[in-house]
Amino acid sequence: MTHTVDFSTVSTAGLESSPVAAALAGLRANEARYFKNKYDHVFTVEAAPDAAETIDWVHRILSEERGIVIASRPLEATAFQVENLRMAYVFYENGLSINVMYALDESGKRAVGFKLSDGMEVPEELSSFKFARQKSKLAGTIRGSYFVIKNEY
């Protein structure tokens, strides 16, 4: 079942099993606010079992591009298109958010982004990445990193 992420009233619905549920909910709300403000897109998510195709696509890119396998359990995911960008997000139980930005034209930008919820440790599988910090009213301190996608998906 799909539900809309409300960035006015942050809710942990769907993320309750995370040890950093409030921070992860803030991170999810931060993404919802960004897409509403930039693209007038309403950010919706669905439970992981209902979003298997999206999760599989993200995991395939991680595996084929960098040999990364995420140890944490996915809780929710979403996939959508804004302008010429295919977007996918997966939110994990440990507080990790992974997004794929995939331009539909070959000359466009394609990247995988990682965001760590406030209070979570860097997962072992991402320990080789350097994380920059940013402040968010909704999510506290977000640590983020990314890599550029080289192949076609």
GROMACS .gro file of N, CA and C in nm:
model
  459
    1MET      N    1   0.084  -0.118   0.000
    1MET     CA    2   0.000   0.000   0.000
    1MET      C    3   0.088   0.125   0.000
    2THR      N    4   0.058   0.218  -0.086
    2THR     CA    5   0.135   0.342  -0.100
    2THR      C    6   0.083   0.446  -0.002
    3HIS      N    7   0.177   0.522   0.059
    3HIS     CA    8   0.132   0.635   0.139
    3HIS      C    9   0.219   0.758   0.113
    4THR      N   10   0.156   0.873   0.123
    4THR     CA   11   0.221   1.001   0.098
    4THR      C   12   0.301   1.041   0.220
    5VAL      N   13   0.424   1.089   0.196
    5VAL     CA   14   0.509   1.135   0.305
    5VAL      C   15   0.475   1.281   0.333
    6ASP      N   16   0.433   1.308   0.455
    6ASP     CA   17   0.395   1.442   0.498
    6ASP      C   18   0.516   1.508   0.563
    7PHE      N   19   0.565   1.617   0.505
    7PHE     CA   20   0.680   1.685   0.564
    7PHE      C   21   0.639   1.795   0.660
    8SER      N   22   0.510   1.819   0.673
    8SER     CA   23   0.462   1.915   0.773
    8SER      C   24   0.451   1.850   0.909
    9THR      N   25   0.402   1.727   0.911
    9THR     CA   26   0.389   1.647   1.032
    9THR      C   27   0.466   1.518   1.010
   10VAL      N   28   0.589   1.513   1.060
   10VAL     CA   29   0.675   1.398   1.037
   10VAL      C   30   0.623   1.277   1.115
   11SER      N   31   0.610   1.165   1.044
   11SER     CA   32   0.558   1.043   1.104
   11SER      C   33   0.658   0.929   1.084
   12THR      N   34   0.668   0.842   1.182
   12THR     CA   35   0.754   0.724   1.171
   12THR      C   36   0.680   0.604   1.112
   13ALA      N   37   0.558   0.625   1.064
   13ALA     CA   38   0.479   0.515   1.007
   13ALA      C   39   0.560   0.443   0.900
   14GLY      N   40   0.569   0.311   0.914
   14GLY     CA   41   0.644   0.229   0.821
   14GLY      C   42   0.790   0.210   0.857
   15LEU      N   43   0.837   0.290   0.951
   15LEU     CA   44   0.980   0.287   0.990
   15LEU      C   45   1.000   0.249   1.136
   16GLU      N   46   0.895   0.207   1.202
   16GLU     CA   47   0.897   0.185   1.347
   16GLU      C   48   1.003   0.086   1.393
   17SER      N   49   1.042  -0.009   1.310
   17SER     CA   50   1.140  -0.110   1.354
   17SER      C   51   1.284  -0.057   1.352
   18SER      N   52   1.305   0.061   1.299
   18SER     CA   53   1.439   0.118   1.294
   18SER      C   54   1.479   0.172   1.431
   19PRO      N   55   1.605   0.147   1.473
   19PRO     CA   56   1.651   0.204   1.601
   19PRO      C   57   1.665   0.355   1.595
   20VAL      N   58   1.664   0.413   1.475
   20VAL     CA   59   1.669   0.559   1.459
   20VAL      C   60   1.546   0.605   1.379
   21ALA      N   61   1.430   0.550   1.414
   21ALA     CA   62   1.306   0.574   1.338
   21ALA      C   63   1.273   0.722   1.323
   22ALA      N   64   1.286   0.799   1.430
   22ALA     CA   65   1.252   0.942   1.422
   22ALA      C   66   1.345   1.016   1.325
   23ALA      N   67   1.474   0.987   1.332
   23ALA     CA   68   1.570   1.051   1.241
   23ALA      C   69   1.548   1.007   1.097
   24LEU      N   70   1.519   0.878   1.077
   24LEU     CA   71   1.493   0.827   0.943
   24LEU      C   72   1.365   0.888   0.886
   25ALA      N   73   1.265   0.904   0.971
   25ALA     CA   74   1.141   0.969   0.928
   25ALA      C   75   1.168   1.115   0.889
   26GLY      N   76   1.255   1.182   0.963
   26GLY     CA   77   1.294   1.318   0.928
   26GLY      C   78   1.368   1.324   0.795
   27LEU      N   79   1.454   1.227   0.773
   27LEU     CA   80   1.528   1.219   0.646
   27LEU      C   81   1.431   1.196   0.530
   28ARG      N   82   1.338   1.106   0.549
   28ARG     CA   83   1.237   1.079   0.446
   28ARG      C   84   1.153   1.204   0.419
   29ALA      N   85   1.114   1.274   0.524
   29ALA     CA   86   1.036   1.397   0.509
   29ALA      C   87   1.118   1.506   0.439
   30ASN      N   88   1.247   1.511   0.467
   30ASN     CA   89   1.336   1.607   0.402
   30ASN      C   90   1.336   1.585   0.250
   31GLU      N   91   1.341   1.460   0.208
   31GLU     CA   92   1.337   1.428   0.065
   31GLU      C   93   1.202   1.467   0.006
   32ALA      N   94   1.094   1.440   0.079
   32ALA     CA   95   0.961   1.475   0.031
   32ALA      C   96   0.948   1.626   0.011
   33ARG      N   97   1.000   1.703   0.106
   33ARG     CA   98   0.995   1.849   0.094
   33ARG      C   99   1.074   1.897  -0.027
   34TYR      N  100   1.193   1.840  -0.048
   34TYR     CA  101   1.277   1.879  -0.162
   34TYR      C  102   1.202   1.858  -0.294
   35PHE      N  103   1.143   1.740  -0.314
   35PHE     CA  104   1.076   1.712  -0.440
   35PHE      C  105   0.949   1.792  -0.458
   36LYS      N  106   0.881   1.823  -0.350
   36LYS     CA  107   0.762   1.909  -0.360
   36LYS      C  108   0.803   2.051  -0.400
   37ASN      N  109   0.907   2.104  -0.336
   37ASN     CA  110   0.950   2.241  -0.364
   37ASN      C  111   1.015   2.255  -0.502
   38LYS      N  112   1.098   2.159  -0.541
   38LYS     CA  113   1.171   2.170  -0.667
   38LYS      C  114   1.089   2.129  -0.789
   39TYR      N  115   1.010   2.023  -0.777
   39TYR     CA  116   0.940   1.965  -0.892
   39TYR      C  117   0.788   1.961  -0.877
   40ASP      N  118   0.735   2.007  -0.764
   40ASP     CA  119   0.593   1.995  -0.732
   40ASP      C  120   0.547   1.849  -0.739
   41HIS      N  121   0.636   1.759  -0.695
   41HIS     CA  122   0.608   1.615  -0.694
   41HIS      C  123   0.570   1.572  -0.552
   42VAL      N  124   0.462   1.496  -0.541
   42VAL     CA  125   0.419   1.442  -0.413
   42VAL      C  126   0.494   1.310  -0.391
   43PHE      N  127   0.574   1.304  -0.284
   43PHE     CA  128   0.661   1.191  -0.254
   43PHE      C  129   0.581   1.084  -0.182
   44THR      N  130   0.568   0.968  -0.244
   44THR     CA  131   0.498   0.857  -0.184
   44THR      C  132   0.594   0.739  -0.170
   45VAL      N  133   0.569   0.655  -0.073
   45VAL     CA  134   0.650   0.535  -0.051
   45VAL      C  135   0.558   0.416  -0.033
   46GLU      N  136   0.615   0.297  -0.052
   46GLU     CA  137   0.540   0.175  -0.024
   46GLU      C  138   0.630   0.079   0.052
   47ALA      N  139   0.567  -0.012   0.123
   47ALA     CA  140   0.641  -0.110   0.202
   47ALA      C  141   0.731  -0.192   0.110
   48ALA      N  142   0.845  -0.233   0.162
   48ALA     CA  143   0.945  -0.305   0.083
   48ALA      C  144   0.889  -0.424   0.005
   49PRO      N  145   0.805  -0.509   0.067
   49PRO     CA  146   0.754  -0.623  -0.011
   49PRO      C  147   0.676  -0.582  -0.136
   50ASP      N  148   0.616  -0.464  -0.133
   50ASP     CA  149   0.540  -0.414  -0.248
   50ASP      C  150   0.627  -0.340  -0.348
   51ALA      N  151   0.752  -0.314  -0.312
   51ALA     CA  152   0.843  -0.236  -0.396
   51ALA      C  153   0.964  -0.318  -0.439
   52ALA      N  154   0.946  -0.448  -0.451
   52ALA     CA  155   1.058  -0.538  -0.481
   52ALA      C  156   1.130  -0.501  -0.611
   53GLU      N  157   1.057  -0.460  -0.712
   53GLU     CA  158   1.120  -0.426  -0.841
   53GLU      C  159   1.214  -0.306  -0.825
   54THR      N  160   1.172  -0.205  -0.752
   54THR     CA  161   1.255  -0.086  -0.728
   54THR      C  162   1.378  -0.124  -0.646
   55ILE      N  163   1.359  -0.199  -0.540
   55ILE     CA  164   1.469  -0.240  -0.453
   55ILE      C  165   1.569  -0.326  -0.531
   56ASP      N  166   1.519  -0.417  -0.612
   56ASP     CA  167   1.607  -0.501  -0.693
   56ASP      C  168   1.690  -0.418  -0.790
   57TRP      N  169   1.630  -0.315  -0.852
   57TRP     CA  170   1.701  -0.228  -0.945
   57TRP      C  171   1.814  -0.153  -0.873
   58VAL      N  172   1.784  -0.097  -0.758
   58VAL     CA  173   1.886  -0.025  -0.679
   58VAL      C  174   1.997  -0.120  -0.637
   59HIS      N  175   1.960  -0.238  -0.587
   59HIS     CA  176   2.061  -0.335  -0.542
   59HIS      C  177   2.146  -0.386  -0.659
   60ARG      N  178   2.087  -0.400  -0.776
   60ARG     CA  179   2.163  -0.442  -0.895
   60ARG      C  180   2.268  -0.337  -0.930
   61ILE      N  181   2.230  -0.211  -0.929
   61ILE     CA  182   2.325  -0.103  -0.959
   61ILE      C  183   2.439  -0.104  -0.857
   62LEU      N  184   2.405  -0.113  -0.729
   62LEU     CA  185   2.509  -0.116  -0.624
   62LEU      C  186   2.605  -0.233  -0.645
   63SER      N  187   2.551  -0.349  -0.674
   63SER     CA  188   2.632  -0.469  -0.691
   63SER      C  189   2.720  -0.462  -0.815
   64GLU      N  190   2.660  -0.424  -0.928
   64GLU     CA  191   2.735  -0.424  -1.053
   64GLU      C  192   2.835  -0.310  -1.063
   65GLU      N  193   2.802  -0.194  -1.007
   65GLU     CA  194   2.891  -0.078  -1.015
   65GLU      C  195   3.006  -0.086  -0.914
   66ARG      N  196   2.976  -0.129  -0.791
   66ARG     CA  197   3.076  -0.123  -0.684
   66ARG      C  198   3.089  -0.248  -0.600
   67GLY      N  199   3.013  -0.353  -0.630
   67GLY     CA  200   3.019  -0.474  -0.550
   67GLY      C  201   2.963  -0.457  -0.411
   68ILE      N  202   2.871  -0.362  -0.394
   68ILE     CA  203   2.813  -0.331  -0.263
   68ILE      C  204   2.686  -0.413  -0.242
   69VAL      N  205   2.679  -0.478  -0.126
   69VAL     CA  206   2.558  -0.548  -0.082
   69VAL      C  207   2.519  -0.487   0.052
   70ILE      N  208   2.401  -0.431   0.059
   70ILE     CA  209   2.354  -0.366   0.182
   70ILE      C  210   2.307  -0.474   0.280
   71ALA      N  211   2.362  -0.468   0.400
   71ALA     CA  212   2.330  -0.570   0.501
   71ALA      C  213   2.196  -0.545   0.568
   72SER      N  214   2.155  -0.420   0.578
   72SER     CA  215   2.032  -0.386   0.649
   72SER      C  216   1.908  -0.422   0.566
   73ARG      N  217   1.798  -0.440   0.636
   73ARG     CA  218   1.671  -0.476   0.571
   73ARG      C  219   1.602  -0.351   0.516
   74PRO      N  220   1.559  -0.353   0.388
   74PRO     CA  221   1.482  -0.241   0.336
   74PRO      C  222   1.344  -0.237   0.400
   75LEU      N  223   1.299  -0.116   0.436
   75LEU     CA  224   1.167  -0.099   0.495
   75LEU      C  225   1.066  -0.043   0.395
   76GLU      N  226   1.111   0.056   0.318
   76GLU     CA  227   1.023   0.122   0.222
   76GLU      C  228   1.103   0.162   0.099
   77ALA      N  229   1.030   0.186  -0.010
   77ALA     CA  230   1.095   0.231  -0.133
   77ALA      C  231   0.995   0.308  -0.217
   78THR      N  232   1.050   0.381  -0.314
   78THR     CA  233   0.968   0.453  -0.409
   78THR      C  234   1.046   0.468  -0.538
   79ALA      N  235   0.975   0.480  -0.649
   79ALA     CA  236   1.035   0.510  -0.779
   79ALA      C  237   0.939   0.602  -0.853
   80PHE      N  238   0.996   0.701  -0.921
   80PHE     CA  239   0.915   0.798  -0.994
   80PHE      C  240   1.002   0.870  -1.096
   81GLN      N  241   0.938   0.945  -1.181
   81GLN     CA  242   1.011   1.026  -1.278
   81GLN      C  243   0.972   1.172  -1.260
   82VAL      N  244   1.072   1.260  -1.256
   82VAL     CA  245   1.052   1.405  -1.258
   82VAL      C  246   1.136   1.460  -1.371
   83GLU      N  247   1.072   1.539  -1.456
   83GLU     CA  248   1.137   1.589  -1.576
   83GLU      C  249   1.204   1.473  -1.648
   84ASN      N  250   1.333   1.479  -1.673
   84ASN     CA  251   1.401   1.374  -1.746
   84ASN      C  252   1.481   1.281  -1.655
   85LEU      N  253   1.442   1.275  -1.527
   85LEU     CA  254   1.515   1.194  -1.429
   85LEU      C  255   1.428   1.081  -1.376
   86ARG      N  256   1.483   0.961  -1.382
   86ARG     CA  257   1.421   0.848  -1.314
   86ARG      C  258   1.483   0.845  -1.174
   87MET      N  259   1.400   0.846  -1.073
   87MET     CA  260   1.446   0.848  -0.934
   87MET      C  261   1.399   0.722  -0.863
   88ALA      N  262   1.482   0.673  -0.772
   88ALA     CA  263   1.444   0.561  -0.686
   88ALA      C  264   1.504   0.586  -0.549
   89TYR      N  265   1.429   0.554  -0.447
   89TYR     CA  266   1.474   0.566  -0.308
   89TYR      C  267   1.444   0.435  -0.236
   90VAL      N  268   1.538   0.395  -0.150
   90VAL     CA  269   1.515   0.282  -0.060
   90VAL      C  270   1.555   0.330   0.080
   91PHE      N  271   1.467   0.308   0.177
   91PHE     CA  272   1.492   0.344   0.317
   91PHE      C  273   1.511   0.214   0.395
   92TYR      N  274   1.622   0.206   0.469
   92TYR     CA  275   1.662   0.083   0.537
   92TYR      C  276   1.642   0.092   0.688
   93GLU      N  277   1.630  -0.025   0.749
   93GLU     CA  278   1.605  -0.035   0.892
   93GLU      C  279   1.715   0.031   0.977
   94ASN      N  280   1.840   0.026   0.932
   94ASN     CA  281   1.950   0.084   1.011
   94ASN      C  282   1.955   0.237   1.005
   95GLY      N  283   1.870   0.300   0.921
   95GLY     CA  284   1.867   0.446   0.909
   95GLY      C  285   1.926   0.498   0.779
   96LEU      N  286   1.970   0.409   0.694
   96LEU     CA  287   2.029   0.446   0.565
   96LEU      C  288   1.920   0.475   0.462
   97SER      N  289   1.946   0.576   0.380
   97SER     CA  290   1.862   0.604   0.263
   97SER      C  291   1.953   0.601   0.142
   98ILE      N  292   1.913   0.526   0.040
   98ILE     CA  293   1.987   0.522  -0.085
   98ILE      C  294   1.895   0.572  -0.195
   99ASN      N  295   1.950   0.662  -0.278
   99ASN     CA  296   1.873   0.708  -0.392
   99ASN      C  297   1.954   0.689  -0.519
  100VAL      N  298   1.883   0.663  -0.627
  100VAL     CA  299   1.942   0.656  -0.759
  100VAL      C  300   1.878   0.765  -0.842
  101MET      N  301   1.964   0.851  -0.898
  101MET     CA  302   1.921   0.955  -0.992
  101MET      C  303   1.973   0.910  -1.128
  102TYR      N  304   1.883   0.883  -1.221
  102TYR     CA  305   1.922   0.825  -1.349
  102TYR      C  306   1.860   0.906  -1.462
  103ALA      N  307   1.941   0.990  -1.525
  103ALA     CA  308   1.892   1.070  -1.638
  103ALA      C  309   1.855   0.978  -1.753
  104LEU      N  310   1.743   1.007  -1.817
  104LEU     CA  311   1.696   0.922  -1.925
  104LEU      C  312   1.772   0.947  -2.056
  105ASP      N  313   1.834   1.064  -2.071
  105ASP     CA  314   1.919   1.086  -2.187
  105ASP      C  315   2.063   1.048  -2.151
  106GLU      N  316   2.136   0.992  -2.247
  106GLU     CA  317   2.268   0.938  -2.221
  106GLU      C  318   2.369   1.040  -2.170
  107SER      N  319   2.352   1.166  -2.205
  107SER     CA  320   2.448   1.268  -2.163
  107SER      C  321   2.416   1.326  -2.024
  108GLY      N  322   2.305   1.283  -1.965
  108GLY     CA  323   2.264   1.336  -1.835
  108GLY      C  324   2.336   1.272  -1.718
  109LYS      N  325   2.312   1.328  -1.601
  109LYS     CA  326   2.376   1.279  -1.479
  109LYS      C  327   2.310   1.150  -1.430
  110ARG      N  328   2.396   1.061  -1.382
  110ARG     CA  329   2.348   0.935  -1.324
  110ARG      C  330   2.436   0.906  -1.203
  111ALA      N  331   2.372   0.892  -1.088
  111ALA     CA  332   2.450   0.872  -0.965
  111ALA      C  333   2.368   0.798  -0.861
  112VAL      N  334   2.440   0.739  -0.765
  112VAL     CA  335   2.381   0.677  -0.648
  112VAL      C  336   2.421   0.762  -0.529
  113GLY      N  337   2.322   0.800  -0.448
  113GLY     CA  338   2.348   0.879  -0.328
  113GLY      C  339   2.317   0.800  -0.203
  114PHE      N  340   2.399   0.820  -0.101
  114PHE     CA  341   2.379   0.758   0.030
  114PHE      C  342   2.356   0.868   0.131
  115LYS      N  343   2.256   0.853   0.216
  115LYS     CA  344   2.236   0.946   0.327
  115LYS      C  345   2.219   0.865   0.455
  116LEU      N  346   2.289   0.909   0.558
  116LEU     CA  347   2.285   0.843   0.688
  116LEU      C  348   2.201   0.926   0.783
  117SER      N  349   2.105   0.862   0.849
  117SER     CA  350   2.022   0.930   0.948
  117SER      C  351   2.107   0.972   1.067
  118ASP      N  352   2.065   1.079   1.130
  118ASP     CA  353   2.130   1.126   1.252
  118ASP      C  354   2.133   1.014   1.355
  119GLY      N  355   2.249   0.984   1.410
  119GLY     CA  356   2.259   0.884   1.515
  119GLY      C  357   2.301   0.746   1.469
  120MET      N  358   2.310   0.723   1.340
  120MET     CA  359   2.351   0.590   1.293
  120MET      C  360   2.500   0.590   1.259
  121GLU      N  361   2.559   0.474   1.271
  121GLU     CA  362   2.699   0.455   1.232
  121GLU      C  363   2.708   0.431   1.081
  122VAL      N  364   2.823   0.458   1.025
  122VAL     CA  365   2.846   0.427   0.884
  122VAL      C  366   2.847   0.274   0.869
  123PRO      N  367   2.761   0.218   0.783
  123PRO     CA  368   2.761   0.073   0.764
  123PRO      C  369   2.895   0.025   0.707
  124GLU      N  370   2.936  -0.092   0.748
  124GLU     CA  371   3.063  -0.149   0.703
  124GLU      C  372   3.076  -0.148   0.551
  125GLU      N  373   2.967  -0.181   0.482
  125GLU     CA  374   2.973  -0.189   0.336
  125GLU      C  375   2.993  -0.053   0.268
  126LEU      N  376   2.978   0.056   0.344
  126LEU     CA  377   3.000   0.191   0.289
  126LEU      C  378   3.119   0.261   0.354
  127SER      N  379   3.202   0.186   0.425
  127SER     CA  380   3.313   0.245   0.501
  127SER      C  381   3.419   0.310   0.414
  128SER      N  382   3.425   0.277   0.285
  128SER     CA  383   3.526   0.338   0.198
  128SER      C  384   3.485   0.476   0.147
  129PHE      N  385   3.361   0.516   0.172
  129PHE     CA  386   3.312   0.645   0.125
  129PHE      C  387   3.340   0.754   0.228
  130LYS      N  388   3.364   0.876   0.179
  130LYS     CA  389   3.375   0.994   0.263
  130LYS      C  390   3.236   1.058   0.267
  131PHE      N  391   3.192   1.094   0.387
  131PHE     CA  392   3.059   1.152   0.403
  131PHE      C  393   3.068   1.299   0.443
  132ALA      N  394   2.995   1.382   0.370
  132ALA     CA  395   2.985   1.525   0.403
  132ALA      C  396   2.862   1.544   0.491
  133ARG      N  397   2.864   1.648   0.573
  133ARG     CA  398   2.753   1.676   0.664
  133ARG      C  399   2.669   1.793   0.612
  134GLN      N  400   2.539   1.783   0.635
  134GLN     CA  401   2.449   1.895   0.609
  134GLN      C  402   2.344   1.897   0.718
  135LYS      N  403   2.296   2.015   0.750
  135LYS     CA  404   2.193   2.031   0.852
  135LYS      C  405   2.056   2.038   0.787
  136SER      N  406   1.958   1.980   0.854
  136SER     CA  407   1.821   1.981   0.807
  136SER      C  408   1.729   2.004   0.927
  137LYS      N  409   1.632   2.093   0.911
  137LYS     CA  410   1.534   2.115   1.019
  137LYS      C  411   1.454   1.988   1.045
  138LEU      N  412   1.429   1.911   0.942
  138LEU     CA  413   1.348   1.790   0.956
  138LEU      C  414   1.429   1.670   1.002
  139ALA      N  415   1.558   1.662   0.962
  139ALA     CA  416   1.634   1.540   0.984
  139ALA      C  417   1.757   1.557   1.073
  140GLY      N  418   1.780   1.677   1.127
  140GLY     CA  419   1.900   1.698   1.209
  140GLY      C  420   2.022   1.704   1.120
  141THR      N  421   2.128   1.633   1.156
  141THR     CA  422   2.249   1.628   1.074
  141THR      C  423   2.242   1.506   0.983
  142ILE      N  424   2.252   1.533   0.854
  142ILE     CA  425   2.252   1.427   0.754
  142ILE      C  426   2.395   1.415   0.702
  143ARG      N  427   2.443   1.292   0.695
  143ARG     CA  428   2.573   1.268   0.633
  143ARG      C  429   2.548   1.202   0.498
  144GLY      N  430   2.609   1.255   0.394
  144GLY     CA  431   2.583   1.204   0.261
  144GLY      C  432   2.708   1.180   0.179
  145SER      N  433   2.696   1.090   0.083
  145SER     CA  434   2.802   1.060  -0.012
  145SER      C  435   2.736   1.008  -0.139
  146TYR      N  436   2.816   0.989  -0.245
  146TYR     CA  437   2.760   0.940  -0.370
  146TYR      C  438   2.870   0.881  -0.458
  147PHE      N  439   2.828   0.814  -0.564
  147PHE     CA  440   2.919   0.777  -0.671
  147PHE      C  441   2.844   0.789  -0.804
  148VAL      N  442   2.919   0.811  -0.911
  148VAL     CA  443   2.865   0.825  -1.044
  148VAL      C  444   2.845   0.686  -1.106
  149ILE      N  445   2.730   0.667  -1.168
  149ILE     CA  446   2.698   0.542  -1.237
  149ILE      C  447   2.764   0.544  -1.375
  150LYS      N  448   2.835   0.439  -1.407
  150LYS     CA  449   2.909   0.433  -1.534
  150LYS      C  450   2.839   0.352  -1.643
  151ASN      N  451   2.756   0.256  -1.603
  151ASN     CA  452   2.692   0.165  -1.700
  151ASN      C  453   2.546   0.200  -1.723
  152GLU      N  454   2.483   0.126  -1.812
  152GLU     CA  455   2.341   0.145  -1.846
  152GLU      C  456   2.253   0.051  -1.763
  153TYR      N  457   2.145   0.105  -1.711
  153TYR     CA  458   2.051   0.024  -1.634
  153TYR      C  459   1.910   0.058  -1.679
   0.00000   0.00000   0.00000
